[in-house]
Amino acid sequence: QAATMIMRSLGEVETSLELTFEDAESIPEWAQAAILGAVEKGIITGFEDNTFKPDLSATRAQAAKMLSKLTVVRFED
């Protein structure tokens, strides 16, 4: 849900990437475009084991990191 909210704030969800996370089949279809856009912009990278873990809630630290990257993306555009 966090990726969807972040990408909606940017007003964009189009991407040319494909999901490459090991658990990509677990990512709900409604969230895939937003996650792809966030990955393409460098806002989200997933976990070190190449998973996304869509069933977990984002921690405060993860949310803070995404928001700080979002700020950089907004100023670059």
PDB file of N, CA and C in Angstrom:
ATOM      1  N   GLN A   1       0.808  -1.189   0.000  1.00  0.00           N
ATOM      2  CA  GLN A   1       0.000   0.000   0.000  1.00  0.00           C
ATOM      3  C   GLN A   1       0.856   1.259   0.000  1.00  0.00           C
ATOM      4  N   ALA A   2       2.007   1.197   0.673  1.00  0.00           N
ATOM      5  CA  ALA A   2       2.877   2.372   0.744  1.00  0.00           C
ATOM      6  C   ALA A   2       3.345   2.785  -0.645  1.00  0.00           C
ATOM      7  N   ALA A   3       3.740   1.818  -1.458  1.00  0.00           N
ATOM      8  CA  ALA A   3       4.206   2.133  -2.812  1.00  0.00           C
ATOM      9  C   ALA A   3       3.100   2.780  -3.631  1.00  0.00           C
ATOM     10  N   THR A   4       1.893   2.294  -3.477  1.00  0.00           N
ATOM     11  CA  THR A   4       0.759   2.853  -4.212  1.00  0.00           C
ATOM     12  C   THR A   4       0.505   4.297  -3.810  1.00  0.00           C
ATOM     13  N   MET A   5       0.537   4.580  -2.521  1.00  0.00           N
ATOM     14  CA  MET A   5       0.315   5.952  -2.052  1.00  0.00           C
ATOM     15  C   MET A   5       1.418   6.885  -2.533  1.00  0.00           C
ATOM     16  N   ILE A   6       2.652   6.425  -2.473  1.00  0.00           N
ATOM     17  CA  ILE A   6       3.785   7.250  -2.897  1.00  0.00           C
ATOM     18  C   ILE A   6       3.691   7.571  -4.384  1.00  0.00           C
ATOM     19  N   MET A   7       3.419   6.575  -5.187  1.00  0.00           N
ATOM     20  CA  MET A   7       3.369   6.811  -6.624  1.00  0.00           C
ATOM     21  C   MET A   7       2.156   7.654  -7.011  1.00  0.00           C
ATOM     22  N   ARG A   8       1.060   7.531  -6.289  1.00  0.00           N
ATOM     23  CA  ARG A   8      -0.090   8.405  -6.555  1.00  0.00           C
ATOM     24  C   ARG A   8       0.264   9.850  -6.245  1.00  0.00           C
ATOM     25  N   SER A   9       1.098  10.061  -5.228  1.00  0.00           N
ATOM     26  CA  SER A   9       1.493  11.434  -4.899  1.00  0.00           C
ATOM     27  C   SER A   9       2.340  12.044  -6.010  1.00  0.00           C
ATOM     28  N   LEU A  10       3.048  11.203  -6.752  1.00  0.00           N
ATOM     29  CA  LEU A  10       3.832  11.678  -7.891  1.00  0.00           C
ATOM     30  C   LEU A  10       2.965  11.846  -9.135  1.00  0.00           C
ATOM     31  N   GLY A  11       1.796  11.211  -9.120  1.00  0.00           N
ATOM     32  CA  GLY A  11       0.904  11.301 -10.263  1.00  0.00           C
ATOM     33  C   GLY A  11       1.339  10.455 -11.434  1.00  0.00           C
ATOM     34  N   GLU A  12       2.148   9.435 -11.189  1.00  0.00           N
ATOM     35  CA  GLU A  12       2.615   8.592 -12.276  1.00  0.00           C
ATOM     36  C   GLU A  12       2.691   7.139 -11.828  1.00  0.00           C
ATOM     37  N   VAL A  13       2.366   6.234 -12.740  1.00  0.00           N
ATOM     38  CA  VAL A  13       2.499   4.811 -12.459  1.00  0.00           C
ATOM     39  C   VAL A  13       2.981   4.039 -13.681  1.00  0.00           C
ATOM     40  N   GLU A  14       3.281   4.723 -14.773  1.00  0.00           N
ATOM     41  CA  GLU A  14       3.738   4.047 -15.984  1.00  0.00           C
ATOM     42  C   GLU A  14       5.202   3.656 -15.862  1.00  0.00           C
ATOM     43  N   THR A  15       5.529   2.464 -16.357  1.00  0.00           N
ATOM     44  CA  THR A  15       6.899   1.988 -16.309  1.00  0.00           C
ATOM     45  C   THR A  15       7.127   0.959 -17.399  1.00  0.00           C
ATOM     46  N   SER A  16       8.370   0.761 -17.745  1.00  0.00           N
ATOM     47  CA  SER A  16       8.710  -0.242 -18.749  1.00  0.00           C
ATOM     48  C   SER A  16       9.348  -1.472 -18.112  1.00  0.00           C
ATOM     49  N   LEU A  17       9.452  -1.479 -16.799  1.00  0.00           N
ATOM     50  CA  LEU A  17      10.075  -2.595 -16.090  1.00  0.00           C
ATOM     51  C   LEU A  17       9.102  -3.741 -15.867  1.00  0.00           C
ATOM     52  N   GLU A  18       9.652  -4.889 -15.486  1.00  0.00           N
ATOM     53  CA  GLU A  18       8.856  -6.031 -15.058  1.00  0.00           C
ATOM     54  C   GLU A  18       9.280  -6.376 -13.648  1.00  0.00           C
ATOM     55  N   LEU A  19       8.356  -6.915 -12.865  1.00  0.00           N
ATOM     56  CA  LEU A  19       8.686  -7.329 -11.503  1.00  0.00           C
ATOM     57  C   LEU A  19       9.673  -8.485 -11.545  1.00  0.00           C
ATOM     58  N   THR A  20      10.784  -8.343 -10.850  1.00  0.00           N
ATOM     59  CA  THR A  20      11.798  -9.398 -10.828  1.00  0.00           C
ATOM     60  C   THR A  20      12.020  -9.957  -9.431  1.00  0.00           C
ATOM     61  N   PHE A  21      11.196  -9.545  -8.479  1.00  0.00           N
ATOM     62  CA  PHE A  21      11.334 -10.071  -7.130  1.00  0.00           C
ATOM     63  C   PHE A  21      11.003 -11.562  -7.121  1.00  0.00           C
ATOM     64  N   GLU A  22      11.690 -12.316  -6.273  1.00  0.00           N
ATOM     65  CA  GLU A  22      11.455 -13.755  -6.164  1.00  0.00           C
ATOM     66  C   GLU A  22      10.002 -14.063  -5.799  1.00  0.00           C
ATOM     67  N   ASP A  23       9.369 -13.180  -5.054  1.00  0.00           N
ATOM     68  CA  ASP A  23       7.987 -13.395  -4.625  1.00  0.00           C
ATOM     69  C   ASP A  23       7.004 -12.507  -5.397  1.00  0.00           C
ATOM     70  N   ALA A  24       7.345 -12.169  -6.632  1.00  0.00           N
ATOM     71  CA  ALA A  24       6.512 -11.268  -7.441  1.00  0.00           C
ATOM     72  C   ALA A  24       5.086 -11.781  -7.597  1.00  0.00           C
ATOM     73  N   GLU A  25       4.906 -13.092  -7.632  1.00  0.00           N
ATOM     74  CA  GLU A  25       3.559 -13.644  -7.798  1.00  0.00           C
ATOM     75  C   GLU A  25       2.668 -13.365  -6.589  1.00  0.00           C
ATOM     76  N   SER A  26       3.272 -12.981  -5.461  1.00  0.00           N
ATOM     77  CA  SER A  26       2.513 -12.663  -4.247  1.00  0.00           C
ATOM     78  C   SER A  26       2.068 -11.202  -4.202  1.00  0.00           C
ATOM     79  N   ILE A  27       2.559 -10.395  -5.120  1.00  0.00           N
ATOM     80  CA  ILE A  27       2.216  -8.970  -5.132  1.00  0.00           C
ATOM     81  C   ILE A  27       0.866  -8.807  -5.819  1.00  0.00           C
ATOM     82  N   PRO A  28      -0.101  -8.189  -5.136  1.00  0.00           N
ATOM     83  CA  PRO A  28      -1.429  -8.019  -5.737  1.00  0.00           C
ATOM     84  C   PRO A  28      -1.357  -7.244  -7.052  1.00  0.00           C
ATOM     85  N   GLU A  29      -2.195  -7.629  -7.978  1.00  0.00           N
ATOM     86  CA  GLU A  29      -2.191  -6.998  -9.298  1.00  0.00           C
ATOM     87  C   GLU A  29      -2.429  -5.490  -9.215  1.00  0.00           C
ATOM     88  N   TRP A  30      -3.288  -5.050  -8.299  1.00  0.00           N
ATOM     89  CA  TRP A  30      -3.604  -3.626  -8.179  1.00  0.00           C
ATOM     90  C   TRP A  30      -2.402  -2.797  -7.734  1.00  0.00           C
ATOM     91  N   ALA A  31      -1.391  -3.442  -7.131  1.00  0.00           N
ATOM     92  CA  ALA A  31      -0.226  -2.719  -6.624  1.00  0.00           C
ATOM     93  C   ALA A  31       0.989  -2.812  -7.544  1.00  0.00           C
ATOM     94  N   GLN A  32       0.948  -3.683  -8.519  1.00  0.00           N
ATOM     95  CA  GLN A  32       2.132  -3.954  -9.334  1.00  0.00           C
ATOM     96  C   GLN A  32       2.658  -2.735 -10.081  1.00  0.00           C
ATOM     97  N   ALA A  33       1.803  -1.963 -10.714  1.00  0.00           N
ATOM     98  CA  ALA A  33       2.268  -0.796 -11.480  1.00  0.00           C
ATOM     99  C   ALA A  33       2.936   0.220 -10.568  1.00  0.00           C
ATOM    100  N   ALA A  34       2.365   0.445  -9.393  1.00  0.00           N
ATOM    101  CA  ALA A  34       2.952   1.403  -8.450  1.00  0.00           C
ATOM    102  C   ALA A  34       4.297   0.912  -7.943  1.00  0.00           C
ATOM    103  N   ILE A  35       4.397  -0.374  -7.661  1.00  0.00           N
ATOM    104  CA  ILE A  35       5.662  -0.936  -7.184  1.00  0.00           C
ATOM    105  C   ILE A  35       6.716  -0.835  -8.277  1.00  0.00           C
ATOM    106  N   LEU A  36       6.340  -1.153  -9.496  1.00  0.00           N
ATOM    107  CA  LEU A  36       7.281  -1.032 -10.612  1.00  0.00           C
ATOM    108  C   LEU A  36       7.763   0.402 -10.780  1.00  0.00           C
ATOM    109  N   GLY A  37       6.846   1.349 -10.693  1.00  0.00           N
ATOM    110  CA  GLY A  37       7.225   2.758 -10.809  1.00  0.00           C
ATOM    111  C   GLY A  37       8.156   3.190  -9.695  1.00  0.00           C
ATOM    112  N   ALA A  38       7.876   2.733  -8.479  1.00  0.00           N
ATOM    113  CA  ALA A  38       8.719   3.080  -7.333  1.00  0.00           C
ATOM    114  C   ALA A  38      10.099   2.449  -7.454  1.00  0.00           C
ATOM    115  N   VAL A  39      10.164   1.239  -7.997  1.00  0.00           N
ATOM    116  CA  VAL A  39      11.463   0.585  -8.223  1.00  0.00           C
ATOM    117  C   VAL A  39      12.237   1.348  -9.290  1.00  0.00           C
ATOM    118  N   GLU A  40      11.564   1.707 -10.370  1.00  0.00           N
ATOM    119  CA  GLU A  40      12.218   2.427 -11.465  1.00  0.00           C
ATOM    120  C   GLU A  40      12.771   3.776 -11.001  1.00  0.00           C
ATOM    121  N   LYS A  41      12.059   4.448 -10.109  1.00  0.00           N
ATOM    122  CA  LYS A  41      12.508   5.745  -9.583  1.00  0.00           C
ATOM    123  C   LYS A  41      13.529   5.599  -8.463  1.00  0.00           C
ATOM    124  N   GLY A  42      13.783   4.359  -8.002  1.00  0.00           N
ATOM    125  CA  GLY A  42      14.751   4.150  -6.928  1.00  0.00           C
ATOM    126  C   GLY A  42      14.188   4.408  -5.542  1.00  0.00           C
ATOM    127  N   ILE A  43      12.867   4.500  -5.428  1.00  0.00           N
ATOM    128  CA  ILE A  43      12.239   4.755  -4.137  1.00  0.00           C
ATOM    129  C   ILE A  43      12.175   3.477  -3.315  1.00  0.00           C
ATOM    130  N   ILE A  44      11.977   2.355  -3.988  1.00  0.00           N
ATOM    131  CA  ILE A  44      11.887   1.042  -3.340  1.00  0.00           C
ATOM    132  C   ILE A  44      12.874   0.106  -4.021  1.00  0.00           C
ATOM    133  N   THR A  45      13.572  -0.689  -3.216  1.00  0.00           N
ATOM    134  CA  THR A  45      14.510  -1.653  -3.784  1.00  0.00           C
ATOM    135  C   THR A  45      14.194  -3.088  -3.399  1.00  0.00           C
ATOM    136  N   GLY A  46      13.338  -3.279  -2.424  1.00  0.00           N
ATOM    137  CA  GLY A  46      13.070  -4.628  -1.944  1.00  0.00           C
ATOM    138  C   GLY A  46      14.121  -5.036  -0.926  1.00  0.00           C
ATOM    139  N   PHE A  47      14.109  -6.310  -0.596  1.00  0.00           N
ATOM    140  CA  PHE A  47      15.031  -6.832   0.410  1.00  0.00           C
ATOM    141  C   PHE A  47      16.276  -7.425  -0.241  1.00  0.00           C
ATOM    142  N   GLU A  48      17.311  -7.649   0.565  1.00  0.00           N
ATOM    143  CA  GLU A  48      18.589  -8.151   0.053  1.00  0.00           C
ATOM    144  C   GLU A  48      18.471  -9.516  -0.610  1.00  0.00           C
ATOM    145  N   ASP A  49      17.460 -10.301  -0.226  1.00  0.00           N
ATOM    146  CA  ASP A  49      17.287 -11.631  -0.815  1.00  0.00           C
ATOM    147  C   ASP A  49      16.433 -11.592  -2.088  1.00  0.00           C
ATOM    148  N   ASN A  50      16.292 -10.407  -2.686  1.00  0.00           N
ATOM    149  CA  ASN A  50      15.530 -10.182  -3.916  1.00  0.00           C
ATOM    150  C   ASN A  50      14.050 -10.531  -3.758  1.00  0.00           C
ATOM    151  N   THR A  51      13.504 -10.226  -2.580  1.00  0.00           N
ATOM    152  CA  THR A  51      12.076 -10.383  -2.351  1.00  0.00           C
ATOM    153  C   THR A  51      11.476  -9.017  -2.042  1.00  0.00           C
ATOM    154  N   PHE A  52      10.163  -8.945  -2.149  1.00  0.00           N
ATOM    155  CA  PHE A  52       9.454  -7.711  -1.830  1.00  0.00           C
ATOM    156  C   PHE A  52       8.677  -7.836  -0.522  1.00  0.00           C
ATOM    157  N   LYS A  53       8.258  -9.044  -0.200  1.00  0.00           N
ATOM    158  CA  LYS A  53       7.508  -9.353   1.023  1.00  0.00           C
ATOM    159  C   LYS A  53       6.259  -8.474   1.150  1.00  0.00           C
ATOM    160  N   PRO A  54       5.332  -8.618   0.192  1.00  0.00           N
ATOM    161  CA  PRO A  54       4.152  -7.754   0.177  1.00  0.00           C
ATOM    162  C   PRO A  54       3.214  -7.932   1.367  1.00  0.00           C
ATOM    163  N   ASP A  55       3.341  -9.027   2.096  1.00  0.00           N
ATOM    164  CA  ASP A  55       2.459  -9.259   3.243  1.00  0.00           C
ATOM    165  C   ASP A  55       2.927  -8.542   4.502  1.00  0.00           C
ATOM    166  N   LEU A  56       4.157  -8.011   4.488  1.00  0.00           N
ATOM    167  CA  LEU A  56       4.672  -7.297   5.656  1.00  0.00           C
ATOM    168  C   LEU A  56       4.288  -5.820   5.596  1.00  0.00           C
ATOM    169  N   SER A  57       4.095  -5.241   6.751  1.00  0.00           N
ATOM    170  CA  SER A  57       3.882  -3.791   6.827  1.00  0.00           C
ATOM    171  C   SER A  57       5.240  -3.104   6.825  1.00  0.00           C
ATOM    172  N   ALA A  58       5.314  -1.944   6.225  1.00  0.00           N
ATOM    173  CA  ALA A  58       6.563  -1.178   6.228  1.00  0.00           C
ATOM    174  C   ALA A  58       6.848  -0.694   7.652  1.00  0.00           C
ATOM    175  N   THR A  59       8.111  -0.785   8.044  1.00  0.00           N
ATOM    176  CA  THR A  59       8.511  -0.264   9.350  1.00  0.00           C
ATOM    177  C   THR A  59       8.632   1.253   9.260  1.00  0.00           C
ATOM    178  N   ARG A  60       8.767   1.893  10.385  1.00  0.00           N
ATOM    179  CA  ARG A  60       8.961   3.351  10.375  1.00  0.00           C
ATOM    180  C   ARG A  60      10.231   3.717   9.624  1.00  0.00           C
ATOM    181  N   ALA A  61      11.275   2.935   9.836  1.00  0.00           N
ATOM    182  CA  ALA A  61      12.546   3.211   9.159  1.00  0.00           C
ATOM    183  C   ALA A  61      12.395   3.072   7.645  1.00  0.00           C
ATOM    184  N   GLN A  62      11.694   2.029   7.203  1.00  0.00           N
ATOM    185  CA  GLN A  62      11.485   1.838   5.770  1.00  0.00           C
ATOM    186  C   GLN A  62      10.641   2.968   5.188  1.00  0.00           C
ATOM    187  N   ALA A  63       9.604   3.367   5.901  1.00  0.00           N
ATOM    188  CA  ALA A  63       8.753   4.468   5.439  1.00  0.00           C
ATOM    189  C   ALA A  63       9.548   5.767   5.354  1.00  0.00           C
ATOM    190  N   ALA A  64      10.383   6.020   6.354  1.00  0.00           N
ATOM    191  CA  ALA A  64      11.201   7.237   6.349  1.00  0.00           C
ATOM    192  C   ALA A  64      12.164   7.237   5.167  1.00  0.00           C
ATOM    193  N   LYS A  65      12.743   6.079   4.876  1.00  0.00           N
ATOM    194  CA  LYS A  65      13.677   5.982   3.754  1.00  0.00           C
ATOM    195  C   LYS A  65      12.952   6.230   2.426  1.00  0.00           C
ATOM    196  N   MET A  66      11.762   5.647   2.273  1.00  0.00           N
ATOM    197  CA  MET A  66      10.990   5.868   1.046  1.00  0.00           C
ATOM    198  C   MET A  66      10.625   7.341   0.889  1.00  0.00           C
ATOM    199  N   LEU A  67      10.207   7.971   1.981  1.00  0.00           N
ATOM    200  CA  LEU A  67       9.829   9.385   1.915  1.00  0.00           C
ATOM    201  C   LEU A  67      11.022  10.279   1.605  1.00  0.00           C
ATOM    202  N   SER A  68      12.192   9.937   2.148  1.00  0.00           N
ATOM    203  CA  SER A  68      13.374  10.747   1.843  1.00  0.00           C
ATOM    204  C   SER A  68      13.758  10.602   0.372  1.00  0.00           C
ATOM    205  N   LYS A  69      13.614   9.399  -0.179  1.00  0.00           N
ATOM    206  CA  LYS A  69      13.895   9.201  -1.603  1.00  0.00           C
ATOM    207  C   LYS A  69      12.845   9.895  -2.462  1.00  0.00           C
ATOM    208  N   LEU A  70      11.616   9.921  -1.992  1.00  0.00           N
ATOM    209  CA  LEU A  70      10.550  10.612  -2.710  1.00  0.00           C
ATOM    210  C   LEU A  70      10.852  12.097  -2.815  1.00  0.00           C
ATOM    211  N   THR A  71      11.380  12.681  -1.759  1.00  0.00           N
ATOM    212  CA  THR A  71      11.737  14.098  -1.761  1.00  0.00           C
ATOM    213  C   THR A  71      12.791  14.379  -2.822  1.00  0.00           C
ATOM    214  N   VAL A  72      13.779  13.508  -2.939  1.00  0.00           N
ATOM    215  CA  VAL A  72      14.828  13.667  -3.950  1.00  0.00           C
ATOM    216  C   VAL A  72      14.226  13.561  -5.342  1.00  0.00           C
ATOM    217  N   VAL A  73      13.358  12.584  -5.553  1.00  0.00           N
ATOM    218  CA  VAL A  73      12.721  12.408  -6.861  1.00  0.00           C
ATOM    219  C   VAL A  73      11.922  13.647  -7.233  1.00  0.00           C
ATOM    220  N   ARG A  74      11.173  14.193  -6.301  1.00  0.00           N
ATOM    221  CA  ARG A  74      10.353  15.379  -6.585  1.00  0.00           C
ATOM    222  C   ARG A  74      11.217  16.572  -6.994  1.00  0.00           C
ATOM    223  N   PHE A  75      12.365  16.751  -6.352  1.00  0.00           N
ATOM    224  CA  PHE A  75      13.218  17.890  -6.675  1.00  0.00           C
ATOM    225  C   PHE A  75      13.984  17.680  -7.972  1.00  0.00           C
ATOM    226  N   GLU A  76      14.235  16.429  -8.351  1.00  0.00           N
ATOM    227  CA  GLU A  76      14.925  16.164  -9.610  1.00  0.00           C
ATOM    228  C   GLU A  76      14.016  16.422 -10.801  1.00  0.00           C
ATOM    229  N   ASP A  77      12.722  16.145 -10.649  1.00  0.00           N
ATOM    230  CA  ASP A  77      11.770  16.335 -11.748  1.00  0.00           C
ATOM    231  C   ASP A  77      11.564  17.792 -11.946  1.00  0.00           C
TER     232      ASP A  77
END
